[in-house]
Amino acid sequence: MSFMFRTMYRLGFKPWDSGVTPPELKEIIEGPDARAPGKALDLGCGTGTNAIYMAQHGWEVTAIDFVPRAIAMAKAKAAAAKVAPRLIRGDVTRLDDLGVGGGYTLVFDLGCLHSIPQARRDAYAAGVTKAAAPGADFLVWGFYARPSPVINARLTKEEVEQLFSKAWEIVRVWGGEQSDRFPGRWYHLRRR
Ligand SMILES: C[S@@+](CC[C@H](N)C(=O)[O-])C[C@H]1O[C@@H](n2cnc3c(N)ncnc32)[C@H](O)[C@@H]1O
């Protein structure tokens, strides 16, 4: 999987990299019930659009991606935006090894967990659960069905429940209506 993402970044083929922060994250950061800025963790941060956005809104951001080119691009974008999220090249299923620490009040994953191999998803869940503070928000987006045979990414609601329901309350699940362009769905979880 790492090889595939590295190749895509090398070829400049990164259709997810819209440069636009989704309204679902903006709601948490700037909406009527905006959370007080704290520590945020962006898992599979790509070129850093959302890590930079959160840093611009006063959050202390740690953002991780395993593709060196993605992290380099994120660093350049952050420097241009004059913010300094902590950008780490590493595997989000090994958060302990990366020394990310704990106390995160917001965890964000836009399109990373759904492509993590099944065998590593328990490790991902354990790491995220350990890093999050009680009451933390966790916003995840993933394909609930493979959008095409060549895209190996899928995350079902049942799997989210199985991975997280012990330590997290599932606050809301939405998306996937027929009008959506992709078979994707948002999950909002809250750390117990
Ligand atoms: C679909 S892209 C989304 C990137 C970013 N969240 C965005 O919305 O622009 C998924 C990202 O997750 C990264 N990724 C996938 N598995 C990972 C892992 N195990 N550890 C770290 N990064 C990972 C990929 O390199 C890629 O940048």
XYZ file of C-alpha atoms in Angstrom, residues 1-17 42-52 63-79 85-92 110-112:
56
model
C 0.000 0.000 0.000
C 2.850 2.336 0.845
C 4.386 1.640 -2.578
C 1.114 2.453 -4.314
C 0.736 5.803 -2.527
C 4.399 6.679 -3.100
C 3.949 5.999 -6.799
C 0.789 8.073 -6.976
C 2.494 11.052 -5.335
C 5.521 10.637 -7.595
C 3.289 10.687 -10.660
C 1.342 13.619 -9.280
C -1.810 11.493 -9.481
C -3.589 12.384 -6.218
C -7.230 13.001 -7.038
C -8.099 13.358 -3.324
C -5.818 16.378 -2.950
C -4.441 14.297 11.363
C -3.917 10.699 10.242
C -2.865 10.215 6.619
C -2.543 13.976 6.211
C -1.418 13.949 2.576
C -0.136 17.373 1.530
C -1.377 18.949 4.746
C -4.423 20.972 3.687
C -6.384 20.135 6.830
C -3.441 20.138 9.230
C -2.634 23.663 8.049
C -0.060 15.247 11.195
C 1.269 11.972 9.845
C 1.713 10.412 6.431
C 3.967 7.585 5.327
C 4.859 9.110 1.947
C 7.955 11.340 2.160
C 6.860 13.432 -0.820
C 3.485 14.148 0.809
C 5.170 15.319 4.012
C 7.627 17.454 2.043
C 4.741 19.104 0.212
C 2.893 19.618 3.492
C 5.979 21.271 5.016
C 6.291 23.631 2.067
C 2.608 24.531 2.211
C 2.764 25.070 5.986
C 5.813 27.335 5.638
C 2.016 21.817 12.458
C 4.203 18.920 13.562
C 4.530 16.898 10.344
C 5.763 13.351 10.785
C 6.620 10.798 8.143
C 5.466 7.466 9.512
C 2.880 4.743 9.710
C -0.351 5.702 11.457
C -9.996 11.788 5.703
C -9.486 8.711 3.558
C -6.659 6.909 5.343
